[in-house]
Short mmCIF file of C-alpha atoms in Angstrom, two decimals:
data_model
loop_
_atom_site.label_atom_id
_atom_site.label_comp_id
_atom_site.label_asym_id
_atom_site.label_seq_id
_atom_site.Cartn_x
_atom_site.Cartn_y
_atom_site.Cartn_z
CA MET A 17 -10.02 -24.20 -5.82
CA MET A 18 -11.85 -21.70 -3.69
CA LEU A 19 -10.57 -18.14 -3.86
CA ILE A 20 -11.29 -15.21 -1.59
CA ARG A 21 -11.52 -11.47 -2.17
CA PHE A 22 -10.41 -9.15 0.59
CA CYS A 23 -11.66 -5.83 1.81
CA GLY A 24 -8.96 -3.23 2.38
CA GLY A 25 -8.22 -2.14 5.90
CA ASN A 26 -5.53 -0.27 7.60
CA VAL A 27 -3.89 -2.35 10.33
CA LEU A 28 -0.22 -1.53 9.96
CA LEU A 29 1.36 -4.88 10.71
CA LEU A 30 4.92 -5.86 9.91
CA LEU A 31 5.39 -7.87 7.71
CA LEU A 32 6.19 -10.80 5.44
CA GLY A 33 9.37 -11.36 3.47
CA LEU A 34 12.36 -13.45 2.45
CA TRP A 35 10.94 -14.56 -0.88
CA ASN A 36 14.08 -16.12 -2.30
CA HIS A 37 14.78 -19.03 0.06
CA ASN A 38 15.11 -22.42 -1.55
CA ILE A 39 12.53 -24.37 0.43
CA VAL A 40 8.93 -23.71 -0.62
CA GLU A 41 6.15 -25.82 0.83
CA ALA A 42 2.39 -25.43 0.85
CA PHE A 43 0.29 -25.84 3.98
CA ASP A 44 -3.46 -26.18 4.40
CA MET A 45 -4.69 -23.54 6.81
CA GLU A 46 -7.95 -22.27 8.16
CA GLY A 47 -10.08 -19.71 6.31
CA ILE A 48 -9.76 -15.97 6.49
CA ARG A 49 -11.35 -13.40 8.74
CA ARG A 50 -9.70 -10.00 8.84
CA THR A 51 -10.08 -7.38 11.56
CA THR A 52 -8.54 -3.96 11.00
CA ILE A 53 -7.62 -0.91 13.03
CA VAL A 54 -7.38 2.43 11.25
CA PRO A 55 -5.16 5.11 12.79
CA PRO A 56 -5.78 8.76 11.89
CA ALA A 57 -3.87 10.14 8.91
CA ASP A 58 -0.85 12.30 9.60
CA ASN A 59 -1.36 15.57 7.71
CA THR A 60 1.49 17.55 9.21
CA ARG A 61 3.83 19.46 6.95
CA ARG A 62 6.53 16.86 7.53
CA ASN A 63 5.57 13.52 8.98
CA SER A 64 7.87 11.49 11.18
CA LEU A 65 7.83 8.28 9.15
CA GLU A 66 11.18 6.58 8.98
CA ARG A 67 12.95 7.45 5.75
CA ILE A 68 13.34 4.46 3.47
CA SER A 69 15.42 3.71 0.39
CA PHE A 70 13.78 3.72 -3.00
CA ILE A 71 13.99 2.15 -6.44
CA THR A 72 15.70 4.47 -8.92
CA LEU A 73 13.60 5.37 -11.95
CA VAL A 74 14.96 7.35 -14.86
CA GLY A 75 12.42 9.81 -16.25
CA ILE A 76 8.66 9.69 -16.25
CA GLY A 77 8.46 6.77 -18.65
CA SER A 78 10.46 4.34 -16.55
CA ILE A 79 8.67 1.05 -15.97
CA LEU A 80 9.19 -1.24 -13.00
CA SER A 81 10.58 -4.66 -13.73
CA PRO A 82 9.14 -7.66 -11.86
CA THR A 83 10.21 -7.45 -8.23
CA THR A 84 9.48 -9.11 -4.95
CA PRO A 85 7.78 -6.97 -2.30
CA SER A 86 9.83 -4.43 -0.44
CA TYR A 87 9.35 -4.46 3.27
CA ALA A 88 8.38 -1.84 5.81
CA SER A 89 10.87 -0.54 8.31
CA GLU A 90 9.96 -0.36 11.98
CA SER A 91 8.12 2.93 12.41
CA GLU A 92 5.51 4.67 14.47
CA ASN A 93 2.88 3.43 12.04
CA SER A 94 3.77 -0.17 12.80
CA VAL A 95 1.70 -1.91 15.41
CA ARG A 96 3.30 -5.32 15.16
CA ASN A 97 6.48 -6.99 13.98
CA ASP A 98 6.10 -10.76 13.84
CA GLY A 99 9.30 -12.34 12.61
CA ASP A 100 7.59 -15.67 11.98
CA LEU A 101 5.55 -14.07 9.20
CA ASN A 102 8.77 -13.23 7.38
CA LEU A 103 9.03 -16.93 6.61
CA ALA A 104 5.79 -17.20 4.64
CA GLN A 105 4.08 -15.62 1.66
CA PRO A 106 0.46 -15.79 0.48
CA MET A 107 -0.57 -17.68 -2.61
CA GLY A 108 -2.73 -16.67 -5.54
CA PRO A 109 -5.15 -18.74 -7.62
CA SER A 110 -2.55 -21.38 -8.45
CA ALA A 111 0.28 -22.88 -6.45
CA LYS A 112 2.99 -20.74 -8.07
CA SER A 113 1.06 -17.50 -8.58
CA ARG A 114 1.11 -14.34 -6.49
CA PRO A 115 -2.08 -12.68 -5.23
CA ALA A 116 -3.38 -10.40 -7.96
CA ALA A 117 -6.45 -8.71 -9.45
CA PRO A 118 -7.21 -8.04 -13.14
CA ILE A 119 -5.31 -5.19 -14.83
CA GLU A 120 -8.33 -2.87 -14.92
CA TYR A 121 -8.34 -2.81 -11.11
CA LEU A 122 -4.73 -1.58 -11.13
CA LEU A 123 -5.25 1.38 -13.49
CA PRO A 124 -6.32 3.94 -10.83
CA ALA A 125 -3.19 3.21 -8.77
CA ALA A 126 -1.10 3.36 -11.97
CA ARG A 127 -2.48 6.86 -12.64
CA VAL A 128 -1.33 7.87 -9.16
CA GLY A 129 2.07 6.39 -10.03
CA ILE A 130 2.43 8.37 -13.26
CA TYR A 131 1.32 11.49 -11.38
CA ILE A 132 4.06 11.04 -8.76
CA TYR A 133 6.70 10.32 -11.40
CA GLN A 134 5.69 13.51 -13.24
CA LEU A 135 5.84 15.60 -10.07
CA LEU A 136 9.25 14.24 -9.19
CA SER A 137 10.65 14.76 -12.70
CA ILE A 138 9.46 18.37 -12.82
CA THR A 139 10.80 19.12 -9.33
CA GLU A 140 14.18 17.60 -10.23
CA GLU A 141 14.30 19.90 -13.23
CA LEU A 142 13.51 22.88 -11.02
CA THR A 143 16.28 21.90 -8.61
CA LYS A 144 18.81 21.65 -11.45
CA LEU A 145 17.86 25.13 -12.63
CA GLN A 146 18.33 26.44 -9.10
CA GLN A 147 21.78 24.87 -8.89
CA THR A 148 22.72 26.27 -12.30
CA SER A 149 21.62 29.73 -11.26
CA SER A 150 23.57 29.54 -8.00
CA SER A 151 26.77 28.51 -9.75
CA SER A 152 26.57 31.11 -12.51
CA ASN A 153 28.97 34.07 -12.57
CA THR A 154 27.52 37.50 -12.04
CA ASP A 155 29.21 39.17 -15.00
CA ALA A 156 27.23 40.83 -17.79
CA LYS A 157 27.72 37.87 -20.13
CA ASN A 158 25.56 35.67 -17.95
CA ASN A 159 22.74 38.14 -17.36
CA ASN A 160 20.73 36.87 -20.31
CA ASN A 161 21.21 33.29 -19.16
CA GLU A 162 20.03 34.21 -15.67
CA GLN A 163 16.91 35.80 -17.11
CA LYS A 164 16.18 32.69 -19.16
CA ILE A 165 16.64 30.45 -16.10
CA ALA A 166 14.25 32.67 -14.13
CA VAL A 167 11.61 32.32 -16.86
CA ASP A 168 12.08 28.55 -16.97
CA ARG A 169 11.79 28.31 -13.18
CA SER A 170 8.60 30.36 -13.27
CA ASP A 171 7.11 28.04 -15.90
CA ILE A 172 7.98 24.94 -13.84
CA ILE A 173 6.49 26.43 -10.67
CA THR A 174 3.32 27.10 -12.64
CA LYS A 175 3.22 23.44 -13.72
CA LEU A 176 3.71 22.29 -10.13
CA ASP A 177 0.95 24.62 -9.01
CA ALA A 178 -1.45 23.03 -11.47
CA LEU A 179 -0.47 19.44 -10.58
CA LEU A 180 -0.35 19.80 -6.80
CA LEU A 181 -3.23 22.20 -6.17
CA SER A 182 -5.53 20.89 -8.93
CA PRO A 183 -4.52 17.23 -9.38
CA PRO A 184 -5.96 15.24 -12.29
CA PRO A 185 -8.64 12.60 -11.61
CA PHE A 186 -7.21 9.17 -10.84
CA ILE A 187 -10.49 7.26 -11.14
CA LYS A 188 -12.67 7.27 -14.24
CA ASN A 189 -16.38 6.60 -14.47
CA ASN A 190 -15.86 3.21 -16.12
CA ASP A 191 -13.24 2.03 -13.61
CA PRO A 192 -14.07 -0.83 -11.20
CA THR A 193 -15.00 0.05 -7.65
CA VAL A 194 -13.85 -0.93 -4.18
CA SER A 195 -15.13 -4.38 -3.22
CA ARG A 196 -16.36 -4.39 0.33
CA GLY A 197 -18.58 -7.44 0.73
CA ASP A 198 -19.65 -8.94 4.04
CA GLN A 199 -16.85 -11.13 5.36
CA TYR A 200 -19.42 -13.70 6.47
CA GLY A 201 -20.31 -14.51 2.87
CA LYS A 202 -23.49 -16.53 2.57
CA TYR A 203 -23.92 -16.35 6.34
CA SER A 204 -24.98 -12.73 6.07
CA LEU A 205 -27.86 -12.50 8.55
CA PRO A 206 -27.06 -11.15 12.04
CA ILE A 207 -26.46 -13.87 14.67
CA ILE A 208 -27.18 -16.57 12.06
CA GLY A 209 -24.03 -15.51 10.28
CA GLU A 210 -21.96 -15.69 13.45
CA ILE A 211 -23.31 -19.15 14.28
CA GLY A 212 -22.48 -20.31 10.76
CA VAL A 213 -18.93 -18.97 10.94
CA ALA A 214 -18.44 -20.56 14.37
CA ALA A 215 -19.56 -23.89 12.93
CA GLN A 216 -17.07 -23.48 10.07
CA LYS A 217 -14.27 -22.77 12.53
CA GLN A 218 -15.20 -25.82 14.59
CA LYS A 219 -15.04 -28.00 11.47
CA GLN A 220 -11.62 -26.57 10.62
CA ARG A 221 -10.37 -27.33 14.12
CA LYS A 222 -11.75 -30.85 13.89
CA ASP A 223 -9.97 -31.38 10.57
CA ARG A 224 -6.76 -30.32 12.30
CA PHE A 225 -7.45 -32.58 15.29
CA ILE A 226 -7.87 -29.63 17.68
CA GLU A 227 -10.35 -30.26 20.48
CA VAL A 228 -12.25 -27.33 22.00
CA GLY A 229 -14.77 -27.66 24.82
CA PHE A 230 -18.40 -26.56 24.76
CA LEU A 231 -17.97 -23.29 26.67
CA PRO A 232 -15.27 -21.85 24.38
CA GLN A 233 -17.49 -22.70 21.40
CA PHE A 234 -20.47 -21.02 23.07
CA PHE A 235 -18.59 -17.81 23.83
CA GLU A 236 -17.05 -17.80 20.37
CA VAL A 237 -20.39 -16.75 18.88
CA GLY A 238 -20.48 -13.71 21.17
CA GLU A 239 -16.92 -12.86 20.20
CA LEU A 240 -17.84 -13.05 16.53
CA VAL A 241 -20.82 -10.75 17.09
CA GLY A 242 -18.47 -8.12 18.52
CA GLU A 243 -15.95 -8.61 15.74
CA ARG A 244 -18.63 -8.23 13.09
CA ARG A 245 -19.86 -5.00 14.66
CA GLN A 246 -16.29 -3.69 14.76
CA TRP A 247 -15.76 -4.77 11.15
CA ASN A 248 -18.80 -2.81 9.99
CA LEU A 249 -17.69 0.28 11.90
CA LEU A 250 -14.21 0.08 10.38
CA GLN A 251 -15.53 -0.36 6.86
CA SER A 252 -17.83 2.63 7.31
CA ALA A 253 -14.87 4.72 8.50
CA GLU A 254 -12.78 3.53 5.55
CA ARG A 255 -15.49 4.59 3.09
CA LYS A 256 -15.39 8.08 4.58
CA ARG A 257 -11.61 8.19 4.19
CA GLU A 258 -11.92 7.09 0.58
CA GLY A 259 -14.42 9.87 0.00
CA ALA A 260 -11.88 12.38 1.30
CA SER A 261 -8.92 10.95 -0.65
CA GLU A 262 -9.08 9.74 -4.23
CA ILE A 263 -5.51 8.45 -3.88
CA ARG A 264 -6.60 6.16 -1.05
CA ARG A 265 -9.58 4.91 -3.04
CA ALA A 266 -7.40 4.32 -6.13
CA PHE A 267 -5.15 1.93 -4.18
CA ASN A 268 -8.09 0.28 -2.41
CA ILE A 269 -9.76 -0.58 -5.71
CA TYR A 270 -6.90 -2.97 -6.40
CA THR A 271 -6.27 -4.24 -2.87
CA THR A 272 -9.90 -5.05 -2.08
CA ASN A 273 -10.23 -7.12 -5.24
CA LEU A 274 -7.16 -9.31 -4.75
CA ASN A 275 -7.55 -13.06 -5.16
CA PHE A 276 -5.93 -15.12 -2.41
CA ASN A 277 -5.93 -18.82 -1.73
CA PRO A 278 -7.63 -18.81 1.69
CA ASN A 279 -6.35 -22.22 2.77
CA LYS A 280 -2.70 -22.35 1.74
CA TYR A 281 0.45 -20.30 1.82
CA GLN A 282 4.06 -20.88 0.79
CA TRP A 283 6.70 -21.53 3.40
CA VAL A 284 10.00 -19.94 2.40
CA GLY A 285 12.02 -20.60 5.53
CA SER A 286 14.24 -23.51 6.37
CA THR A 287 13.13 -26.93 7.58
CA GLN A 288 14.69 -26.17 10.96
CA GLU A 289 12.67 -22.96 11.32
CA LYS A 290 9.49 -24.79 10.38
CA SER A 291 10.18 -27.51 12.94
CA ARG A 292 10.85 -24.95 15.67
CA LEU A 293 7.54 -23.16 15.03
CA ILE A 294 5.62 -26.43 14.98
CA ARG A 295 7.15 -27.46 18.32
CA ASP A 296 6.26 -24.06 19.80
CA ASP A 297 2.77 -24.18 18.24
CA LYS A 298 3.50 -20.86 16.49
CA LEU A 299 3.29 -21.84 12.83
CA PRO A 300 1.43 -18.96 11.11
CA THR A 301 -2.00 -19.62 9.67
CA ALA A 302 -3.10 -18.53 6.21
CA THR A 303 -5.07 -15.81 7.98
CA ASP A 304 -1.90 -14.43 9.57
CA VAL A 305 0.05 -14.47 6.31
CA ILE A 306 -2.65 -12.84 4.19
CA ARG A 307 -3.38 -10.22 6.85
CA SER A 308 0.30 -9.34 7.01
CA ASP A 309 0.46 -8.97 3.23
CA LEU A 310 -2.60 -6.72 3.11
CA ASP A 311 -1.45 -4.58 6.01
CA ALA A 312 1.95 -4.03 4.39
CA ARG A 313 0.23 -2.81 1.23
CA ASP A 314 -1.90 -0.47 3.32
CA LEU A 315 1.19 0.85 5.11
CA TYR A 316 2.76 1.95 1.81
CA ARG A 317 -0.58 3.33 0.56
CA ASN A 318 -0.79 5.49 3.67
CA GLN A 319 2.77 6.69 3.20
CA VAL A 320 2.07 7.69 -0.41
CA GLN A 321 -1.04 9.61 0.65
CA THR A 322 0.81 11.36 3.49
CA TYR A 323 3.78 12.31 1.31
CA ILE A 324 1.52 13.83 -1.34
CA ASP A 325 -0.28 15.83 1.34
CA ASP A 326 3.12 16.95 2.65
CA ALA A 327 4.28 17.86 -0.85
CA ARG A 328 1.19 20.01 -1.37
CA ALA A 329 1.72 21.74 1.99
CA GLU A 330 5.42 22.31 1.28
CA PHE A 331 4.66 23.77 -2.16
CA GLU A 332 2.09 26.18 -0.70
CA TYR A 333 4.56 27.16 2.02
CA GLN A 334 7.32 27.93 -0.48
CA LYS A 335 4.91 29.75 -2.76
CA LYS A 336 3.74 31.97 0.10
CA ASN A 337 7.24 32.46 1.49
CA SER A 338 8.73 33.45 -1.88
CA SER A 339 5.97 36.04 -2.56
CA GLY A 340 6.17 35.44 -6.30
CA ASP A 341 9.98 35.74 -6.47
CA VAL A 342 11.16 32.53 -8.17
CA GLN A 343 14.67 33.12 -6.83
CA LYS A 344 13.36 32.61 -3.29
CA PHE A 345 11.44 29.43 -4.07
CA ASP A 346 13.49 26.59 -2.57
CA PRO A 347 12.52 23.16 -3.98
CA THR A 348 14.95 21.15 -1.81
CA GLU A 349 12.40 19.99 0.75
CA LEU A 350 9.75 19.34 -1.90
CA LEU A 351 12.19 17.17 -3.83
CA ASP A 352 12.98 15.11 -0.72
CA ILE A 353 9.27 14.54 0.00
CA LEU A 354 8.51 13.46 -3.56
CA ARG A 355 11.43 11.04 -3.59
CA GLN A 356 10.01 9.42 -0.49
CA ALA A 357 6.58 9.32 -2.10
CA ARG A 358 8.12 7.46 -5.04
CA ALA A 359 9.91 5.09 -2.65
CA SER A 360 6.66 4.10 -0.97
CA LEU A 361 4.87 3.87 -4.31
CA ASP A 362 7.53 1.53 -5.67
CA LYS A 363 7.28 -0.62 -2.57
CA TRP A 364 3.50 -0.85 -3.01
CA PHE A 365 4.01 -1.82 -6.65
CA GLY A 366 6.49 -4.43 -5.43
CA PHE A 367 3.57 -6.52 -4.16
CA VAL A 368 1.97 -6.58 -7.63
CA PRO A 369 3.18 -8.98 -10.33
CA GLY A 370 5.78 -7.03 -12.31
CA GLY A 371 4.21 -7.69 -15.68
CA ASP A 372 0.92 -6.23 -14.46
CA VAL A 373 2.63 -3.07 -13.21
CA LYS A 374 4.38 -2.58 -16.53
CA SER A 375 1.17 -3.11 -18.52
CA ALA A 376 -0.89 -0.79 -16.30
CA LEU A 377 1.65 2.06 -16.49
CA GLU A 378 1.86 1.69 -20.26
CA ILE A 379 -1.94 1.85 -20.55
CA VAL A 380 -2.07 5.03 -18.45
CA GLN A 381 0.72 6.60 -20.51
CA ARG A 382 -1.26 5.92 -23.68
CA GLU A 383 -4.33 7.49 -22.05
CA GLN A 384 -2.37 10.68 -21.46
CA ALA A 385 -0.62 10.78 -24.83
#
């Protein structure tokens, strides 16, 4: 069975879902070609992403159990919401497998995960100390306790300073790299590649009994030339973004090395829904389903990156505003941002087979022991 590896992009499409329906059927679909659009990152102190619910984790060592993907809410980062794609899910190497990459490709993202869990745990501890201090009586008996709390808060702020302003490396020298091969495969030469891909598409249409005249076929080559140029520009831009953000590159190492079945996907809707889409000639292709899956992953990656940037900005703001007085350092906003970072992280992990997430987090924890 032919498999395909995908290059990461950043089109924020919504989304696929409804994994637990009873009817699951496989369809042969045309091959994959992915075009992406990359919006600029939002580096404001507080972004305007819609707030989403998150998976509760207890402590730093909590490990995710196998889950189905969580789905993006409608937001300003969403450029499309195709309900028909909610009725399909991509397939991995075998009929019952989910798209995945080897564990070693997941380790950089797992290091980001442990980092976020640590930040959140420490900030929660700081918030509890603040609440304890606020509720304490002001009599002489509690003066010593207040002094101890102040020392503890100072120590925690120092830890946050080290983690947020000098984060640890998430990618090691022996880690795999981002896979960004030419989407035209063996048809890699300019023009020749486009002609080859157009011939492939014509064969796929013929296999599906779709007739296309000569002129559309002729202009298709020109369209592919433009798409290839745009693809190369987007990949160049993405490399620059990865150079500026190790978090982004850590997630892309896994996403760009995913193995998908390029010709089939699983239908998880009802027979009636399938019949309706066939009648309306709107049944999604494998291209649509895989693109939706990849774009959802990229949406959550972008949210994680933005929340960490916001957390760093909020910490610096509080540090400057408190002028070294730990009593004036308010962690409330920082805690909210980090909880949202964990929510997006957990949703990104939701697209990865649960056993792989558990194994990768355990490996990273042993690295740091």
